[in-house]
PDB file of C-alpha atoms in Angstrom:
ATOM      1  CA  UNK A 112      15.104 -61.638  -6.426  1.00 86.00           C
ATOM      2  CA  UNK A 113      14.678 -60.788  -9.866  1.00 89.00           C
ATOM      3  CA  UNK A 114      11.602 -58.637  -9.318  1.00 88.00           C
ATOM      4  CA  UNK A 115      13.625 -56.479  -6.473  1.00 87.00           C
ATOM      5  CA  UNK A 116      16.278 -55.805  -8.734  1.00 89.00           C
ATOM      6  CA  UNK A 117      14.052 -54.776 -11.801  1.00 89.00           C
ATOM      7  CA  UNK A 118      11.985 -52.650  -9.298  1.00 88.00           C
ATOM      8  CA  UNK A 119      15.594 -51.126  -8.298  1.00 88.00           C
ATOM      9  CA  UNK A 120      16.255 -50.632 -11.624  1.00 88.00           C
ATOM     10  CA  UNK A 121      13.031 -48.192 -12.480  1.00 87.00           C
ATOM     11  CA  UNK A 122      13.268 -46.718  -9.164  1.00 88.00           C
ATOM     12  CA  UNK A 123      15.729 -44.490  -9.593  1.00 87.00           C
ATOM     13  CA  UNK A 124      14.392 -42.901 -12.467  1.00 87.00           C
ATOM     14  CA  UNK A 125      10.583 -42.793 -11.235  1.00 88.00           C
ATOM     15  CA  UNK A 126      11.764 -41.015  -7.718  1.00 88.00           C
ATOM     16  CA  UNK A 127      13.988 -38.046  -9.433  1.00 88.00           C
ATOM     17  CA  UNK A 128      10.605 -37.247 -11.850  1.00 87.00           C
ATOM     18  CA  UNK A 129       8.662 -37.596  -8.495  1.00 87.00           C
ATOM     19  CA  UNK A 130      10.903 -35.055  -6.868  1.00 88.00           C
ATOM     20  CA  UNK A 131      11.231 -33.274 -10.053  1.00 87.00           C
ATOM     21  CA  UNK A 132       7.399 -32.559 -10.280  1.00 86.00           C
ATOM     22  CA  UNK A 133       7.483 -31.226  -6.243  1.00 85.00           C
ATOM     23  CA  UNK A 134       8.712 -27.678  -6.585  1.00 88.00           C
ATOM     24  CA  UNK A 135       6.359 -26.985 -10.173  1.00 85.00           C
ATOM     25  CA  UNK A 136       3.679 -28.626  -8.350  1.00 83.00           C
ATOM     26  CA  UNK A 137       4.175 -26.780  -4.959  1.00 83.00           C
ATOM     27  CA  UNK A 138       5.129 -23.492  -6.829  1.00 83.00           C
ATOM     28  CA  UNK A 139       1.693 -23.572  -9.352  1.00 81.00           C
ATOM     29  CA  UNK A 140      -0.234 -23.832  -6.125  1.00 78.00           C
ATOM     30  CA  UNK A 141       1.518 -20.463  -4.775  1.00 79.00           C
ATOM     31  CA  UNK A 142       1.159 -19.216  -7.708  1.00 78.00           C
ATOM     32  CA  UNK A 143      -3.174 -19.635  -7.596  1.00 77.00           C
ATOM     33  CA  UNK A 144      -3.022 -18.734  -3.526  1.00 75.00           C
ATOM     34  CA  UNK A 145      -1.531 -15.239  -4.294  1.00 76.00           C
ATOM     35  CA  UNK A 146      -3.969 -14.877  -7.253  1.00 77.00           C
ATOM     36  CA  UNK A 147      -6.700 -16.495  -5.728  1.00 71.00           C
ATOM     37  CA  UNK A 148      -6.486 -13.524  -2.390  1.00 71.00           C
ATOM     38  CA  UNK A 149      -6.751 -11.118  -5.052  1.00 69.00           C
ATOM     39  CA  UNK A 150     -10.230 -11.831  -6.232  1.00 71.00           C
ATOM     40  CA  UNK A 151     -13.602 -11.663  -4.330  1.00 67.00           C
ATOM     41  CA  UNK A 152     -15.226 -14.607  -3.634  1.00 62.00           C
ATOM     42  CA  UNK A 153     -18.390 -13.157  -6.322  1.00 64.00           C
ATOM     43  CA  UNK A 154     -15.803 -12.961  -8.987  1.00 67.00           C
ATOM     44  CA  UNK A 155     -13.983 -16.570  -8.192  1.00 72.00           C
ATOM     45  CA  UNK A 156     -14.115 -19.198 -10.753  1.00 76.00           C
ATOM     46  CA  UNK A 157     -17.054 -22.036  -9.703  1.00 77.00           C
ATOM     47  CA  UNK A 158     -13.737 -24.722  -9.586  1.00 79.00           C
ATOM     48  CA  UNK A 159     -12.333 -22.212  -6.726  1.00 80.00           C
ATOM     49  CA  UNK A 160     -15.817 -21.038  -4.993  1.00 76.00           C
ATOM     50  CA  UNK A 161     -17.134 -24.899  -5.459  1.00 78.00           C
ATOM     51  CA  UNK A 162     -21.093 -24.798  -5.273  1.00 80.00           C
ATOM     52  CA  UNK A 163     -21.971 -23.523  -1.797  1.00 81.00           C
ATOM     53  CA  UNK A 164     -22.456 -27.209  -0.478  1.00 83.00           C
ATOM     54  CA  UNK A 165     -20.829 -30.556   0.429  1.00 84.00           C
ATOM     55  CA  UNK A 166     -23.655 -32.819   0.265  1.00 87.00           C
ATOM     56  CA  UNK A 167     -21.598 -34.848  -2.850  1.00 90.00           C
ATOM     57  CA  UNK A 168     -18.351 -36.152  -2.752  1.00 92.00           C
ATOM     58  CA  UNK A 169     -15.894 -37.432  -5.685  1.00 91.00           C
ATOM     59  CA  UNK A 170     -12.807 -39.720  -4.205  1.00 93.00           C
ATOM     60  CA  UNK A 171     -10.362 -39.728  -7.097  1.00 92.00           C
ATOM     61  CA  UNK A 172      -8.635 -42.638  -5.786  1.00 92.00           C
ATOM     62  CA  UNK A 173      -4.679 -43.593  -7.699  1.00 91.00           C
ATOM     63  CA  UNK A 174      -3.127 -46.797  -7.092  1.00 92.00           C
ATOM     64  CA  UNK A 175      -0.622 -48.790  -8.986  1.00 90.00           C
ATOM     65  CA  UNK A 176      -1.709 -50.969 -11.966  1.00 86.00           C
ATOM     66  CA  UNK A 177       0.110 -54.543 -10.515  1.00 86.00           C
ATOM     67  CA  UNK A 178       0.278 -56.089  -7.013  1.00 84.00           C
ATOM     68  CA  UNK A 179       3.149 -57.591  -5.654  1.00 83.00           C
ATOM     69  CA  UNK A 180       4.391 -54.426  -3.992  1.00 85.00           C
ATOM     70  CA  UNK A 181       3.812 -55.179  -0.019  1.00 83.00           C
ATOM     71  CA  UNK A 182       0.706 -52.947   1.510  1.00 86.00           C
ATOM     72  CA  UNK A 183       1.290 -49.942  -0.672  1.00 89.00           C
ATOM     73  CA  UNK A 184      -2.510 -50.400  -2.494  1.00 90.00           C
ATOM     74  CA  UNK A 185      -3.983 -51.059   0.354  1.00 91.00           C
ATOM     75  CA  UNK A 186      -2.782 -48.557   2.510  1.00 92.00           C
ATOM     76  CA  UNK A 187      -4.370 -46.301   0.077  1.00 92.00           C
ATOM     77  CA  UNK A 188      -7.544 -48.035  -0.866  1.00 91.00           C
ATOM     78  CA  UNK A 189      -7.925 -48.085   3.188  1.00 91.00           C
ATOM     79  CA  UNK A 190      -6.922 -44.114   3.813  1.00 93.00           C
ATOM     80  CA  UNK A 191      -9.979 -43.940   1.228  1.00 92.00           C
ATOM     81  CA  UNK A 192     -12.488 -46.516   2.751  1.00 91.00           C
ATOM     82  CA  UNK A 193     -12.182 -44.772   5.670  1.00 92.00           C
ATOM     83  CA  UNK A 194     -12.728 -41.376   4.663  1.00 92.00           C
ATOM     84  CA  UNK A 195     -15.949 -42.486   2.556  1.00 92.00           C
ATOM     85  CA  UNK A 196     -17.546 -44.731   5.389  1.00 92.00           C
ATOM     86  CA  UNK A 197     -16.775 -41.039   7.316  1.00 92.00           C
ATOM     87  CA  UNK A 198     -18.827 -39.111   4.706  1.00 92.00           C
ATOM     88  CA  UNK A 199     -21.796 -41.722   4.284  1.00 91.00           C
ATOM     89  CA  UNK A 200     -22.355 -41.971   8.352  1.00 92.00           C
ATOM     90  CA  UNK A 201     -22.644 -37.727   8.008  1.00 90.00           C
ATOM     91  CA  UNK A 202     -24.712 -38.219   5.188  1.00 91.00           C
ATOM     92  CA  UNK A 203     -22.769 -37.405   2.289  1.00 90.00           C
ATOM     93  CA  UNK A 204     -23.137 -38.849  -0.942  1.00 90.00           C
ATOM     94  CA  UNK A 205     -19.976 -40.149  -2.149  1.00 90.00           C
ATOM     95  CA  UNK A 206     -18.639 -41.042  -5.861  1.00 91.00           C
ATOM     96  CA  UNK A 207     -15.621 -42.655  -6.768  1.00 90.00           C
ATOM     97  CA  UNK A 208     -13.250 -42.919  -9.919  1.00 90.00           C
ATOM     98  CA  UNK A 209     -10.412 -45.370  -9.739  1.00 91.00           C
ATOM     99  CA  UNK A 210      -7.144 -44.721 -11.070  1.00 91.00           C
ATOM    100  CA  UNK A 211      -5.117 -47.863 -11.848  1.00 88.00           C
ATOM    101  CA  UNK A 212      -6.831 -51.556 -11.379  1.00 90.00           C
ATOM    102  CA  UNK A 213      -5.781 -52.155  -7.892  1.00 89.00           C
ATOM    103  CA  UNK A 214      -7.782 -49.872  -6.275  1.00 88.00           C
ATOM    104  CA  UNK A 215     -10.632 -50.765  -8.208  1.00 89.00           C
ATOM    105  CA  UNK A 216     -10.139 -54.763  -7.314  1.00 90.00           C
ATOM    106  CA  UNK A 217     -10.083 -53.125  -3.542  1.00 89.00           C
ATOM    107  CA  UNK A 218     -12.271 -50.929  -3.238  1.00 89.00           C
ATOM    108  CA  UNK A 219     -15.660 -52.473  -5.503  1.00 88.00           C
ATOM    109  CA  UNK A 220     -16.066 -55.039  -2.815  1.00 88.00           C
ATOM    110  CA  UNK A 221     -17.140 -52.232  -0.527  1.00 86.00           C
ATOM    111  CA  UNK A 222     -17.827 -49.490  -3.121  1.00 89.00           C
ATOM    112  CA  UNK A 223     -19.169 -51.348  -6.391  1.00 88.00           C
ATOM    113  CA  UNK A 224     -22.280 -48.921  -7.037  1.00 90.00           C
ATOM    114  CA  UNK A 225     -20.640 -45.677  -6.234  1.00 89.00           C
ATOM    115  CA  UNK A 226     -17.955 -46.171  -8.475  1.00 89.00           C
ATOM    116  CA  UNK A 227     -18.689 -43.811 -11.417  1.00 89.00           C
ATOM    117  CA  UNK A 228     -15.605 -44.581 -13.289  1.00 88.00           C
ATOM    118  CA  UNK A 229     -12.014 -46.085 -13.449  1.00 88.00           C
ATOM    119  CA  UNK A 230      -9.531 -45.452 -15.112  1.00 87.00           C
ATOM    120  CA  UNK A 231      -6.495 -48.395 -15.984  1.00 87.00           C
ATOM    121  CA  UNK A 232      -2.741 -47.055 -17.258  1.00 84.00           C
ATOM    122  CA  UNK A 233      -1.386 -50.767 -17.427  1.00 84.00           C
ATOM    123  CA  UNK A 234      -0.845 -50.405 -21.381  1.00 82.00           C
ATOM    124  CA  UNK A 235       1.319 -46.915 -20.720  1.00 77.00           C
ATOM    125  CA  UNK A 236       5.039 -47.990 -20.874  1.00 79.00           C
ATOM    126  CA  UNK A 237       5.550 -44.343 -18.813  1.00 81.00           C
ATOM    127  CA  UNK A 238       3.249 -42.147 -16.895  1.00 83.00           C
ATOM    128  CA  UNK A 239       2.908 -39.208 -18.758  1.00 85.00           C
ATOM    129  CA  UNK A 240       1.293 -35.653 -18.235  1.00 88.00           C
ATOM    130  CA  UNK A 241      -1.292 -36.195 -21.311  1.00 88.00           C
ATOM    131  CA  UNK A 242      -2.998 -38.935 -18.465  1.00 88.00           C
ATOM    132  CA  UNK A 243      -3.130 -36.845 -15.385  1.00 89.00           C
ATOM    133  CA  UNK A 244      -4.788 -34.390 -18.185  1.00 89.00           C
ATOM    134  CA  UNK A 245      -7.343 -36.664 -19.466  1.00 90.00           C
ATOM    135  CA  UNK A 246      -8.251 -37.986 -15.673  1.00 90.00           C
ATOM    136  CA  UNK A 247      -8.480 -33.681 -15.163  1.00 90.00           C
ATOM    137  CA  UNK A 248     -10.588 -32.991 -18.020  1.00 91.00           C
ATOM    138  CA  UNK A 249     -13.068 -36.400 -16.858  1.00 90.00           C
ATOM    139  CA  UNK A 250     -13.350 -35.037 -13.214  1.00 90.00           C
ATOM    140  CA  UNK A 251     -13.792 -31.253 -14.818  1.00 90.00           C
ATOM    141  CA  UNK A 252     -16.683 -32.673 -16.742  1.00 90.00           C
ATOM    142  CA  UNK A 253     -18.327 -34.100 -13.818  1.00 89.00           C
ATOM    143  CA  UNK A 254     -18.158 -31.180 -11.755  1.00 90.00           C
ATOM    144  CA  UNK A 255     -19.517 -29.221 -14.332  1.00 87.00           C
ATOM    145  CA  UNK A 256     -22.828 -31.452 -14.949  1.00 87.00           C
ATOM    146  CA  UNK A 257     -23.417 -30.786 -11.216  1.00 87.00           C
ATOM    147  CA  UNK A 258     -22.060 -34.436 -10.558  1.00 86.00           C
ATOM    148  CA  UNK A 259     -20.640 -33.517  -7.083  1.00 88.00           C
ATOM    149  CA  UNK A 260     -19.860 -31.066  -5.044  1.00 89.00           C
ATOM    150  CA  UNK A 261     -16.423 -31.818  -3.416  1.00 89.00           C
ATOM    151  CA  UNK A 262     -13.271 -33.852  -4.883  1.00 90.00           C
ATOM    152  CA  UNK A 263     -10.754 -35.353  -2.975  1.00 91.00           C
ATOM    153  CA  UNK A 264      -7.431 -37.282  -4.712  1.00 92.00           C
ATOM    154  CA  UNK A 265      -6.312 -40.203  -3.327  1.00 93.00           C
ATOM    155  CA  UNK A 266      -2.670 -40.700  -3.392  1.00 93.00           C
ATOM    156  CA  UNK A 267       0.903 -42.032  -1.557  1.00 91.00           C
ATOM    157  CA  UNK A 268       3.573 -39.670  -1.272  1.00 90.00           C
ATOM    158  CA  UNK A 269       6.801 -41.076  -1.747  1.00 89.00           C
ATOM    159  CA  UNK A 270       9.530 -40.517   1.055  1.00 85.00           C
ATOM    160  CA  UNK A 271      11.864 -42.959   0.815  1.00 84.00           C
ATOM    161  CA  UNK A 272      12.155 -47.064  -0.721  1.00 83.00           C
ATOM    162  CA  UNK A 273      11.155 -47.427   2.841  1.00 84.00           C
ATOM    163  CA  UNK A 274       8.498 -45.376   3.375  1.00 83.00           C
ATOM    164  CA  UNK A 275       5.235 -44.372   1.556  1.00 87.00           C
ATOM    165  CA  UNK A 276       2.678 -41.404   2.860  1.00 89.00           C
ATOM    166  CA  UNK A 277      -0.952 -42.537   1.484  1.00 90.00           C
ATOM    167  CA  UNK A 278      -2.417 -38.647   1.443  1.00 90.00           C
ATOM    168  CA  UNK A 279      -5.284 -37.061   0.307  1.00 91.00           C
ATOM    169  CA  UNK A 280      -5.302 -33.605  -1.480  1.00 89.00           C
ATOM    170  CA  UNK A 281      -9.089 -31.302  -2.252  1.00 88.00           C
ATOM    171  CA  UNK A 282      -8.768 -30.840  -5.759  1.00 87.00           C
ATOM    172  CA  UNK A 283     -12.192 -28.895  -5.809  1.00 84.00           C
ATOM    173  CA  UNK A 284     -12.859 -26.528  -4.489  1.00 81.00           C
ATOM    174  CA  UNK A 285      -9.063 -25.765  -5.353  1.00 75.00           C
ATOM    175  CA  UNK A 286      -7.184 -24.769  -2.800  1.00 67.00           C
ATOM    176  CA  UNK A 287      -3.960 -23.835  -1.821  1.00 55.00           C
ATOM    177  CA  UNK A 288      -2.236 -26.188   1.365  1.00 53.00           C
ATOM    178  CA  UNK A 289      -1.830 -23.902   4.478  1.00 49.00           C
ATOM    179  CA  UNK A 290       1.299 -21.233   4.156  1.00 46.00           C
ATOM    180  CA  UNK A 291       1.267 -21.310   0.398  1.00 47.00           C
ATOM    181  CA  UNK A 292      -0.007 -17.891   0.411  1.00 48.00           C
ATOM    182  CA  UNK A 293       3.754 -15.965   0.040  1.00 51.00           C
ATOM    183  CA  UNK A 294       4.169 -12.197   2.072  1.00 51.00           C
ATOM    184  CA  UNK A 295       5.309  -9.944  -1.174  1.00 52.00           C
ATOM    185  CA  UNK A 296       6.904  -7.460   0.455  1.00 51.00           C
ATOM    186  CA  UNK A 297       4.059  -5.514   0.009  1.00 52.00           C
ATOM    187  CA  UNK A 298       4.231  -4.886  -3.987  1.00 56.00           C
ATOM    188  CA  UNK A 299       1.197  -4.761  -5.677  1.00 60.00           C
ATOM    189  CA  UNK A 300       0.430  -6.838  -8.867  1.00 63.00           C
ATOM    190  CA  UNK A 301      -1.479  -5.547 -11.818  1.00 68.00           C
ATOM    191  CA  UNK A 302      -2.938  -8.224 -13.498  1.00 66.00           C
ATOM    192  CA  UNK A 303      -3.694  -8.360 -17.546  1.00 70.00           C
ATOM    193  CA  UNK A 304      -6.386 -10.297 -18.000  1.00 69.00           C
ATOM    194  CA  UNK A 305      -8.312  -9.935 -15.158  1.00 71.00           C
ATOM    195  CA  UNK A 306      -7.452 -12.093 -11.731  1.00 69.00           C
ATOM    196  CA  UNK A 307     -10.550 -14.145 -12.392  1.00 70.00           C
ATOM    197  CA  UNK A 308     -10.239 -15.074 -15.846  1.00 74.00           C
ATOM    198  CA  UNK A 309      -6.430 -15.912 -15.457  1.00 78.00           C
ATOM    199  CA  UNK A 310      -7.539 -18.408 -12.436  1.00 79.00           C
ATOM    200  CA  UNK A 311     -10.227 -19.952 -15.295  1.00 78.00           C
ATOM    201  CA  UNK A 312      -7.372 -20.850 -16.943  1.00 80.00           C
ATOM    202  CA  UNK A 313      -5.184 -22.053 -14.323  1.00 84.00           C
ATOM    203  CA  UNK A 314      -6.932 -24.174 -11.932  1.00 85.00           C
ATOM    204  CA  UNK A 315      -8.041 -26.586 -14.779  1.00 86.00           C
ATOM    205  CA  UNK A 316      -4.268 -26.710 -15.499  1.00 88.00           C
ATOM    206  CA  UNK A 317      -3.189 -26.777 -11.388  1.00 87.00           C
ATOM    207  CA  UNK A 318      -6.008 -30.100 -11.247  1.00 89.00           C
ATOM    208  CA  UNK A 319      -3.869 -31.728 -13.951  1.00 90.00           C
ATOM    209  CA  UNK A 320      -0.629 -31.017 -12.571  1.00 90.00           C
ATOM    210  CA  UNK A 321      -1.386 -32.066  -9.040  1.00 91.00           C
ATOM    211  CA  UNK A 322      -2.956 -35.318 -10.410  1.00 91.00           C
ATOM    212  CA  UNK A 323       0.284 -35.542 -12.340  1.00 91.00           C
ATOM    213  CA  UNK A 324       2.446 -35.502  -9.463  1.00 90.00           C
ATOM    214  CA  UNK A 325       0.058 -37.611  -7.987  1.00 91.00           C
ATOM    215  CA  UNK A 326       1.072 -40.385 -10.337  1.00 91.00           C
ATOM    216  CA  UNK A 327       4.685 -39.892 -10.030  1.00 91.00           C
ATOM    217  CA  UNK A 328       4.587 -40.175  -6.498  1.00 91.00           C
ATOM    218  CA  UNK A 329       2.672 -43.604  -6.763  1.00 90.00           C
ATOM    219  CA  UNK A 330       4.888 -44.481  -9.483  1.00 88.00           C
ATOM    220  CA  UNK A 331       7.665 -43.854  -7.092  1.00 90.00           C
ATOM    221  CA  UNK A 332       6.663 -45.307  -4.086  1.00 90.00           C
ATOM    222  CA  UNK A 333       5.228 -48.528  -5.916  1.00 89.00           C
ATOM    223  CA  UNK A 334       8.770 -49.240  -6.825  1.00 91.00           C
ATOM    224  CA  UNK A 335       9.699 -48.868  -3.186  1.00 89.00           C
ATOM    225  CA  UNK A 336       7.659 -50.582  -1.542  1.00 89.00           C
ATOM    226  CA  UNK A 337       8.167 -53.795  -4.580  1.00 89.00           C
ATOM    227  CA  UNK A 338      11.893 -54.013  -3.526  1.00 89.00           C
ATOM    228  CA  UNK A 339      11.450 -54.012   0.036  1.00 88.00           C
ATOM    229  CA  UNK A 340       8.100 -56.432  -0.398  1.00 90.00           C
ATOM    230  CA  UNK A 341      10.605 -58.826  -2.770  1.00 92.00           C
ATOM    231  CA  UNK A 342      13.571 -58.778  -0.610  1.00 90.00           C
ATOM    232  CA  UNK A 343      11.607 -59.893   2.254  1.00 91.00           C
ATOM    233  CA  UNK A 344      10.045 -62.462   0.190  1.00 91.00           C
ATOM    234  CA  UNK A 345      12.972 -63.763  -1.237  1.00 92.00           C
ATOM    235  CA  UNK A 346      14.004 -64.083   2.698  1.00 92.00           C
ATOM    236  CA  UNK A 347      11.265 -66.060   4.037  1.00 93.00           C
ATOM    237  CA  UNK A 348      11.671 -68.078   0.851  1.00 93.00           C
ATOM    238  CA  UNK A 349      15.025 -68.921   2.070  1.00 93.00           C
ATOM    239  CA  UNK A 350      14.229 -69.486   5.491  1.00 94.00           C
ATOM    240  CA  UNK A 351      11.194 -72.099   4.411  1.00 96.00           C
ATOM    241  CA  UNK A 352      13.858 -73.658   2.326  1.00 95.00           C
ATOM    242  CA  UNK A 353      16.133 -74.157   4.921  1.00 95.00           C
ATOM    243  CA  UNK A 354      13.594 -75.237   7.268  1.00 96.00           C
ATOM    244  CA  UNK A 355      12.272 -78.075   4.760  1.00 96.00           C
ATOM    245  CA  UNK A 356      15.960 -78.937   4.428  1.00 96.00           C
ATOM    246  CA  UNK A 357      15.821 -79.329   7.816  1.00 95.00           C
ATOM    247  CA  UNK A 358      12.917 -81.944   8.184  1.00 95.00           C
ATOM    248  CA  UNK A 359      14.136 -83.719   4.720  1.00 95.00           C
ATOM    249  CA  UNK A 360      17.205 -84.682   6.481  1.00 94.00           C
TER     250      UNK A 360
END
């Protein structure tokens, strides 16, 4: 009981900067779509044009730091398993970076030697955007050495205390989710610097953000699904209780 109502207690606050990072989020992606149609795919930055294959994949997979919270790890960890046992039956080669312990306790039963790294927040008080932009700048890195080909973040959207969307999100090759490209009325944009080298700039900046939001959203929903996963154990609790009752007498 006193779980549920410390988890009710942070909820509030993690779901409005959950809903607060939505429209920046959904807006920076816009932003790159209507950029992105400008230039040629010659001219695109490598993080937009990827490498020409998909023989390696990187799962950046986020999950919350602590158990205790119903299904909501798993349900992610599994949305994950799945789509790597999917990859390694076509082929692929697949890498994985944890984000937050749980998924790493999950998924290294299955997954130990393709893990390439993990990453634990349990010592941040508050999720912040300097950590989404040091997870950024560690999957930027890899990409860059050649490490993979294709990344894929690992996430659950938050809807409501009741209900938690595990999703997953291409990071890189960056791209834009279907209908973010916006009709402008047909004006025509002059851009200063050049389309490419403003997209250099920004999809680096649009990875951190949408891991970001990422984080919120599991921050979020992990505080959901904690309440609902206490209240129903602080039921059953009092149904064993009165059952035992019961038999005593």
């Amino acid at each position: 009981k006193a779980m549920q109502m410390v988890a009710a207690a942070k909820l509030r606050r993690a779901q409005e900067a959950a809903e607060a990072a939505r429209p920046y989020s959904e807006r920076m992606a816009a932003v790159m779509a209507n950029i992105g149609a400008a230039v040629s795919a010659a001219d695109a930055p490598a993080l937009m044009a990827g490498t020409g294959k998909d023989d390696v994949h990187l799962l950046v997979v986020a999950t919350a730091e602590r158990g205790l919270c119903g299904g909501f790890n798993t349900q992610i960890a599994r949305l994950a398993r799945e789509h790597a046992r999917r990859l390694i039956a076509e082929g692929k080669t697949v890498k994985i970076i944890t984000v937050g312990k749980k998924g790493y306790d999950i998924l290294r039963r299955d997954f130990a030697d393709r893990i390439v790294d993990r990453v634990e927040l349990r010592d941040a008080k508050q999720v912040g955007f300097v950590h989404a932009d040091g997870i950024a700048k560690k999957v930027i890195a890899l990409f860059e050495e050649g490490g993979f080909d294709v990344a894929t973040l690992f996430y659950s959207r938050f809807r409501s205390v009741i209900s938690q969307v595990p999703t997953a999100q291409q990071l890189i090759p960056a791209s834009a989710p279907e209908g973010e490209v916006k009709d402008n009325g047909g004006a025509v944009y002059e851009y200063e610097p050049e389309a490419g080298e403003i997209l250099s700039d920004l999809i680096p900046r649009n990875i951190a953000v949408q891991i970001f939001r990422a984080l919120l959203e599991n921050a979020a929903g992990e505080m959901g699904a904690k309440m609902t996963a206490m209240d129903n154990a602080t039921r059953n609790a009092g149904d064993m209780i009165n059952k035992l009752s019961i038999t005593y007498n």
